[in-house]
């Protein structure tokens, strides 16, 4: 016992390490890792040529273009408006601010199917918003624009919620210093505030983009699901599953999973960057 | 506002403010843009759900909700959440205890793996269970295997015709998967920030492991835990994509509330779909209210800790 204690640098006073870590790994493996491994196991039943043929078929390519394009566009729009919303919520006082602040999380809390049918109804030809856009020649329901609208809805809170705390912690002295040196408000924003918000903004952007890539429920109702036009990749996978073509569905799922893992890696790097930036400021 | 007047009063804040805030015009413009954006994307949809739900009158609303298929969907949703939320809660506490209170190698990898279900598309979350438990999956293969490694298990599975996919267990599993990280990711940063000195002090003073957890750790993390549970529950009851893959969508049997909404919508019973959807929208509002309240309580607890 004495030898053991002298060898380890820290003496563990608290109990339960083996129990909690063991349970964590067991549960993680059972619920997440083993089932996820099944995707790659199932794909191995395809030859490389079959796999390549499936993931590059015209419907698949069209769905990637739509899914990635609409997700990117939605995340960009959210980055712009999300920054304004975060700014307004942190810096200004106005009537009903607390309610607005709480309401920002609605896309997290509202089930995707409910969001889906609501957006589909609002933007249909006779819908509240659709009938306003109809005379302008803008059609949203059953078009790619509809996919973009749904993805904007579900990505909305990500930017606000990542930028907001950073903006709150921003040291006012930096802005005062810039102002005392003769910078105007726009210059201060562009050269002092925005560079400091950049890591958080990029993290929020990446989170919104990653969420939009896999989104299913809120999109399928408004998209109309016209083959080659408004079919997103998750729906294409669903279609193959309905035909019990598990090999095809799994091949497409591998493409989506790889994209998700790349995004996850990017988000981790961004968050590390954000945190480094913060501690750097404190020092 | 003459210079002479200002010298006799306390320093006027206007001149100082001008350099670090925007002009009233810009301020109003930004507030206007933000509120307009949020109105179109959040407020209008929220109002629309409830107004559509009652579009055919209150009688039709309650008629839709008292339908046996709607009832069975509500019961199934509550059942799945009642299993998924406590399990993920226990997991979240265990994972946070291991990660926050001890040092070990590979911690960052573990953190990333715990977050994994969030980055996977809901459709794929369902698909993976079909691949494991479906007719063509691992378990399906196992039932027909000529040389099973646990013959009694194969016999048991075949005798009981044990179904997971297109049945309730699959729905529960998919729900557990999609809500997997919620409690853990809420508790881990919180418990890391709190450190282990309080627990160590309790141990040194003679408290047992359980006493330390119940009397020291739990009161410290209660708001974070509640926050995680609220978010976990909202997602568990509202999950659509993953559940839709594994459910088989048998009305009155394997339809959850979101799937029942889709079924009504596909029947072109729009008012009915929105009537059921209003239940989930109401749940979302309660979730938001509870979340705001917990955030407030949590901030208050932190404040009293810093300035006792």
PDB file of C-alpha atoms in Angstrom, chain A residues 10 12-17 20-21 23-25 27-28 31-36 38-39 41-42 77-78 81 84-85 87-88 91-94 100 102-107 109-114 117-123 128-129 149 152-153 156 175-176 179 185 188 214 216-217 220-221 234 237-238 241 244 246 249-250 253 256-257 260-261 264 268, chain B residues 19-22 27 30-31 33-35 37-38 40-49 51-52 87-88 90-91 94-95 97-98 101-104 110 112-114 116-117 119-124 127-132 136-138 141 166 173 176-177 180 196 199-200 203 209 238 240-241 244-245 258 261-262 265 273-274 277 280-281 284 288 291-292:
ATOM      1  CA  UNK A  10      -1.894  12.100  -6.379  1.00  0.00           C
ATOM      2  CA  UNK A  12      -7.191   9.436  -4.567  1.00  0.00           C
ATOM      3  CA  UNK A  13      -9.297  10.500  -1.632  1.00  0.00           C
ATOM      4  CA  UNK A  14     -12.561  10.210  -3.520  1.00  0.00           C
ATOM      5  CA  UNK A  15     -14.070   6.804  -4.163  1.00  0.00           C
ATOM      6  CA  UNK A  16     -15.899   5.396  -7.130  1.00  0.00           C
ATOM      7  CA  UNK A  17     -13.450   5.991  -9.956  1.00  0.00           C
ATOM      8  CA  UNK A  20     -18.222   5.317 -12.562  1.00  0.00           C
ATOM      9  CA  UNK A  21     -15.661   5.090 -15.362  1.00  0.00           C
ATOM     10  CA  UNK A  23     -20.215   2.160 -16.112  1.00  0.00           C
ATOM     11  CA  UNK A  24     -19.560   5.136 -18.413  1.00  0.00           C
ATOM     12  CA  UNK A  25     -17.520   3.042 -20.837  1.00  0.00           C
ATOM     13  CA  UNK A  27     -23.006   2.280 -21.393  1.00  0.00           C
ATOM     14  CA  UNK A  28     -21.191   4.297 -24.067  1.00  0.00           C
ATOM     15  CA  UNK A  31     -25.627   2.413 -26.700  1.00  0.00           C
ATOM     16  CA  UNK A  32     -23.314   4.357 -29.011  1.00  0.00           C
ATOM     17  CA  UNK A  33     -20.123   2.655 -30.125  1.00  0.00           C
ATOM     18  CA  UNK A  34     -21.261  -0.871 -30.976  1.00  0.00           C
ATOM     19  CA  UNK A  35     -24.342   0.267 -32.940  1.00  0.00           C
ATOM     20  CA  UNK A  36     -22.259   2.894 -34.781  1.00  0.00           C
ATOM     21  CA  UNK A  38     -22.540  -1.703 -37.285  1.00  0.00           C
ATOM     22  CA  UNK A  39     -22.648   0.938 -40.019  1.00  0.00           C
ATOM     23  CA  UNK A  41     -19.648  -3.577 -40.603  1.00  0.00           C
ATOM     24  CA  UNK A  42     -22.633  -3.455 -42.931  1.00  0.00           C
ATOM     25  CA  UNK A  77     -27.637  33.858 -42.702  1.00  0.00           C
ATOM     26  CA  UNK A  78     -27.786  32.766 -39.062  1.00  0.00           C
ATOM     27  CA  UNK A  81     -28.644  37.753 -37.878  1.00  0.00           C
ATOM     28  CA  UNK A  84     -27.199  41.080 -34.349  1.00  0.00           C
ATOM     29  CA  UNK A  85     -29.586  39.251 -31.993  1.00  0.00           C
ATOM     30  CA  UNK A  87     -25.553  42.040 -29.711  1.00  0.00           C
ATOM     31  CA  UNK A  88     -29.003  43.473 -29.062  1.00  0.00           C
ATOM     32  CA  UNK A  91     -25.941  45.542 -25.069  1.00  0.00           C
ATOM     33  CA  UNK A  92     -29.396  47.130 -25.227  1.00  0.00           C
ATOM     34  CA  UNK A  93     -32.409  47.353 -22.996  1.00  0.00           C
ATOM     35  CA  UNK A  94     -35.863  47.067 -24.494  1.00  0.00           C
ATOM     36  CA  UNK A 100     -37.143  37.330 -26.353  1.00  0.00           C
ATOM     37  CA  UNK A 102     -35.929  32.785 -23.624  1.00  0.00           C
ATOM     38  CA  UNK A 103     -37.671  32.444 -26.983  1.00  0.00           C
ATOM     39  CA  UNK A 104     -34.347  32.169 -28.855  1.00  0.00           C
ATOM     40  CA  UNK A 105     -34.093  28.561 -27.663  1.00  0.00           C
ATOM     41  CA  UNK A 106     -37.450  27.632 -29.186  1.00  0.00           C
ATOM     42  CA  UNK A 107     -35.882  25.708 -32.114  1.00  0.00           C
ATOM     43  CA  UNK A 109     -37.209  22.884 -27.567  1.00  0.00           C
ATOM     44  CA  UNK A 110     -39.791  22.564 -30.337  1.00  0.00           C
ATOM     45  CA  UNK A 111     -39.875  19.016 -31.753  1.00  0.00           C
ATOM     46  CA  UNK A 112     -38.735  18.910 -35.377  1.00  0.00           C
ATOM     47  CA  UNK A 113     -41.967  17.383 -36.653  1.00  0.00           C
ATOM     48  CA  UNK A 114     -43.974  20.259 -35.168  1.00  0.00           C
ATOM     49  CA  UNK A 117     -45.597  20.976 -40.367  1.00  0.00           C
ATOM     50  CA  UNK A 118     -45.806  24.557 -39.066  1.00  0.00           C
ATOM     51  CA  UNK A 119     -43.260  25.905 -41.551  1.00  0.00           C
ATOM     52  CA  UNK A 120     -44.869  23.901 -44.365  1.00  0.00           C
ATOM     53  CA  UNK A 121     -48.240  25.420 -43.498  1.00  0.00           C
ATOM     54  CA  UNK A 122     -46.922  28.992 -43.112  1.00  0.00           C
ATOM     55  CA  UNK A 123     -45.054  28.993 -46.423  1.00  0.00           C
ATOM     56  CA  UNK A 128     -49.720  33.301 -43.670  1.00  0.00           C
ATOM     57  CA  UNK A 129     -46.283  34.037 -45.113  1.00  0.00           C
ATOM     58  CA  UNK A 149     -35.948  28.235 -44.489  1.00  0.00           C
ATOM     59  CA  UNK A 152     -32.358  28.538 -40.872  1.00  0.00           C
ATOM     60  CA  UNK A 153     -35.040  27.926 -38.241  1.00  0.00           C
ATOM     61  CA  UNK A 156     -30.931  29.961 -35.219  1.00  0.00           C
ATOM     62  CA  UNK A 175     -13.423  49.669 -26.380  1.00  0.00           C
ATOM     63  CA  UNK A 176     -12.728  52.715 -24.233  1.00  0.00           C
ATOM     64  CA  UNK A 179     -12.217  55.229 -28.480  1.00  0.00           C
ATOM     65  CA  UNK A 185     -17.748  53.204 -33.379  1.00  0.00           C
ATOM     66  CA  UNK A 188     -14.049  49.726 -32.909  1.00  0.00           C
ATOM     67  CA  UNK A 214     -28.282  15.843 -40.473  1.00  0.00           C
ATOM     68  CA  UNK A 216     -34.655  15.550 -41.087  1.00  0.00           C
ATOM     69  CA  UNK A 217     -37.967  16.272 -39.355  1.00  0.00           C
ATOM     70  CA  UNK A 220     -39.244  16.948 -45.109  1.00  0.00           C
ATOM     71  CA  UNK A 221     -42.656  18.583 -44.749  1.00  0.00           C
ATOM     72  CA  UNK A 234     -31.204  11.911 -44.792  1.00  0.00           C
ATOM     73  CA  UNK A 237     -31.388   7.203 -46.733  1.00  0.00           C
ATOM     74  CA  UNK A 238     -34.947   6.914 -45.405  1.00  0.00           C
ATOM     75  CA  UNK A 241     -34.668   1.938 -45.804  1.00  0.00           C
ATOM     76  CA  UNK A 244     -35.339  -2.517 -47.268  1.00  0.00           C
ATOM     77  CA  UNK A 246     -29.994  -1.610 -46.120  1.00  0.00           C
ATOM     78  CA  UNK A 249     -28.822   3.168 -47.034  1.00  0.00           C
ATOM     79  CA  UNK A 250     -25.710   2.307 -45.061  1.00  0.00           C
ATOM     80  CA  UNK A 253     -24.996   6.902 -44.095  1.00  0.00           C
ATOM     81  CA  UNK A 256     -23.008  11.505 -43.818  1.00  0.00           C
ATOM     82  CA  UNK A 257     -21.142  10.083 -40.833  1.00  0.00           C
ATOM     83  CA  UNK A 260     -20.333  14.694 -39.284  1.00  0.00           C
ATOM     84  CA  UNK A 261     -17.022  13.458 -37.886  1.00  0.00           C
ATOM     85  CA  UNK A 264     -17.056  17.398 -34.969  1.00  0.00           C
ATOM     86  CA  UNK A 268     -13.419  20.749 -31.218  1.00  0.00           C
TER      87      UNK A 268
ATOM     88  CA  UNK B  19     -17.569  56.639 -27.573  1.00  0.00           C
ATOM     89  CA  UNK B  20     -18.598  53.170 -26.446  1.00  0.00           C
ATOM     90  CA  UNK B  21     -22.220  52.855 -27.549  1.00  0.00           C
ATOM     91  CA  UNK B  22     -24.062  53.430 -30.766  1.00  0.00           C
ATOM     92  CA  UNK B  27     -29.532  51.132 -31.771  1.00  0.00           C
ATOM     93  CA  UNK B  30     -30.450  46.900 -34.749  1.00  0.00           C
ATOM     94  CA  UNK B  31     -33.205  46.139 -32.247  1.00  0.00           C
ATOM     95  CA  UNK B  33     -33.767  44.004 -37.328  1.00  0.00           C
ATOM     96  CA  UNK B  34     -33.280  41.498 -34.506  1.00  0.00           C
ATOM     97  CA  UNK B  35     -36.938  41.559 -33.474  1.00  0.00           C
ATOM     98  CA  UNK B  37     -35.934  38.305 -37.726  1.00  0.00           C
ATOM     99  CA  UNK B  38     -37.028  36.569 -34.520  1.00  0.00           C
ATOM    100  CA  UNK B  40     -40.682  35.805 -38.637  1.00  0.00           C
ATOM    101  CA  UNK B  41     -38.723  32.729 -37.601  1.00  0.00           C
ATOM    102  CA  UNK B  42     -39.909  32.124 -34.028  1.00  0.00           C
ATOM    103  CA  UNK B  43     -43.000  34.056 -32.999  1.00  0.00           C
ATOM    104  CA  UNK B  44     -45.093  33.552 -36.139  1.00  0.00           C
ATOM    105  CA  UNK B  45     -44.552  29.740 -36.181  1.00  0.00           C
ATOM    106  CA  UNK B  46     -45.366  29.530 -32.469  1.00  0.00           C
ATOM    107  CA  UNK B  47     -48.594  31.501 -32.848  1.00  0.00           C
ATOM    108  CA  UNK B  48     -49.445  29.495 -35.968  1.00  0.00           C
ATOM    109  CA  UNK B  49     -49.296  26.136 -34.150  1.00  0.00           C
ATOM    110  CA  UNK B  51     -54.168  29.021 -33.963  1.00  0.00           C
ATOM    111  CA  UNK B  52     -54.204  26.086 -36.402  1.00  0.00           C
ATOM    112  CA  UNK B  87     -31.005   6.022 -17.620  1.00  0.00           C
ATOM    113  CA  UNK B  88     -29.223   8.940 -19.265  1.00  0.00           C
ATOM    114  CA  UNK B  90     -27.572   8.017 -14.122  1.00  0.00           C
ATOM    115  CA  UNK B  91     -25.069   7.834 -16.970  1.00  0.00           C
ATOM    116  CA  UNK B  94     -21.472   8.690 -13.407  1.00  0.00           C
ATOM    117  CA  UNK B  95     -19.613  10.106 -16.413  1.00  0.00           C
ATOM    118  CA  UNK B  97     -18.045  12.044 -11.568  1.00  0.00           C
ATOM    119  CA  UNK B  98     -15.363  10.019 -13.369  1.00  0.00           C
ATOM    120  CA  UNK B 101     -13.154  14.269 -10.091  1.00  0.00           C
ATOM    121  CA  UNK B 102     -10.293  12.137 -11.450  1.00  0.00           C
ATOM    122  CA  UNK B 103      -7.367  12.474 -13.824  1.00  0.00           C
ATOM    123  CA  UNK B 104      -6.833   9.813 -16.415  1.00  0.00           C
ATOM    124  CA  UNK B 110     -14.020  10.183 -23.991  1.00  0.00           C
ATOM    125  CA  UNK B 112     -15.752  13.657 -27.779  1.00  0.00           C
ATOM    126  CA  UNK B 113     -17.278  10.172 -27.829  1.00  0.00           C
ATOM    127  CA  UNK B 114     -19.975  11.214 -25.356  1.00  0.00           C
ATOM    128  CA  UNK B 116     -21.070  11.784 -30.692  1.00  0.00           C
ATOM    129  CA  UNK B 117     -24.867  11.213 -30.752  1.00  0.00           C
ATOM    130  CA  UNK B 119     -23.403  15.038 -34.430  1.00  0.00           C
ATOM    131  CA  UNK B 120     -25.127  12.033 -35.974  1.00  0.00           C
ATOM    132  CA  UNK B 121     -28.180  12.603 -38.165  1.00  0.00           C
ATOM    133  CA  UNK B 122     -31.416  11.362 -36.520  1.00  0.00           C
ATOM    134  CA  UNK B 123     -32.044   9.066 -39.477  1.00  0.00           C
ATOM    135  CA  UNK B 124     -28.656   7.420 -38.966  1.00  0.00           C
ATOM    136  CA  UNK B 127     -30.497   3.118 -38.880  1.00  0.00           C
ATOM    137  CA  UNK B 128     -27.734   1.841 -36.593  1.00  0.00           C
ATOM    138  CA  UNK B 129     -30.254  -0.008 -34.417  1.00  0.00           C
ATOM    139  CA  UNK B 130     -31.889  -1.513 -37.488  1.00  0.00           C
ATOM    140  CA  UNK B 131     -28.443  -2.761 -38.503  1.00  0.00           C
ATOM    141  CA  UNK B 132     -27.874  -4.338 -35.092  1.00  0.00           C
ATOM    142  CA  UNK B 136     -30.821  -8.509 -41.635  1.00  0.00           C
ATOM    143  CA  UNK B 137     -28.802  -7.209 -38.677  1.00  0.00           C
ATOM    144  CA  UNK B 138     -26.415  -8.801 -36.180  1.00  0.00           C
ATOM    145  CA  UNK B 141     -28.166 -13.149 -38.355  1.00  0.00           C
ATOM    146  CA  UNK B 166     -40.636  -2.069 -35.471  1.00  0.00           C
ATOM    147  CA  UNK B 173     -33.318   2.492 -27.681  1.00  0.00           C
ATOM    148  CA  UNK B 176     -31.887   6.779 -25.405  1.00  0.00           C
ATOM    149  CA  UNK B 177     -29.360   7.279 -28.196  1.00  0.00           C
ATOM    150  CA  UNK B 180     -27.564  10.309 -24.597  1.00  0.00           C
ATOM    151  CA  UNK B 196     -12.933  18.292  -5.866  1.00  0.00           C
ATOM    152  CA  UNK B 199     -15.685  16.378  -1.622  1.00  0.00           C
ATOM    153  CA  UNK B 200     -12.154  15.754  -0.397  1.00  0.00           C
ATOM    154  CA  UNK B 203     -14.009  12.489   2.980  1.00  0.00           C
ATOM    155  CA  UNK B 209     -18.531   7.946  -0.528  1.00  0.00           C
ATOM    156  CA  UNK B 238     -40.099  15.226 -29.429  1.00  0.00           C
ATOM    157  CA  UNK B 240     -38.940  12.244 -34.820  1.00  0.00           C
ATOM    158  CA  UNK B 241     -36.262  11.095 -37.295  1.00  0.00           C
ATOM    159  CA  UNK B 244     -39.472   7.062 -37.364  1.00  0.00           C
ATOM    160  CA  UNK B 245     -36.803   4.652 -38.716  1.00  0.00           C
ATOM    161  CA  UNK B 258     -44.458  13.102 -33.410  1.00  0.00           C
ATOM    162  CA  UNK B 261     -48.649  14.070 -36.064  1.00  0.00           C
ATOM    163  CA  UNK B 262     -47.028  12.931 -39.309  1.00  0.00           C
ATOM    164  CA  UNK B 265     -50.718  15.313 -41.658  1.00  0.00           C
ATOM    165  CA  UNK B 273     -52.152  17.252 -36.864  1.00  0.00           C
ATOM    166  CA  UNK B 274     -51.860  20.718 -35.359  1.00  0.00           C
ATOM    167  CA  UNK B 277     -48.716  19.239 -32.335  1.00  0.00           C
ATOM    168  CA  UNK B 280     -45.665  19.256 -27.999  1.00  0.00           C
ATOM    169  CA  UNK B 281     -45.531  23.007 -28.613  1.00  0.00           C
ATOM    170  CA  UNK B 284     -41.680  23.235 -25.570  1.00  0.00           C
ATOM    171  CA  UNK B 288     -38.305  27.123 -22.087  1.00  0.00           C
ATOM    172  CA  UNK B 291     -35.028  26.407 -18.366  1.00  0.00           C
ATOM    173  CA  UNK B 292     -35.134  30.163 -17.776  1.00  0.00           C
TER     174      UNK B 292
END
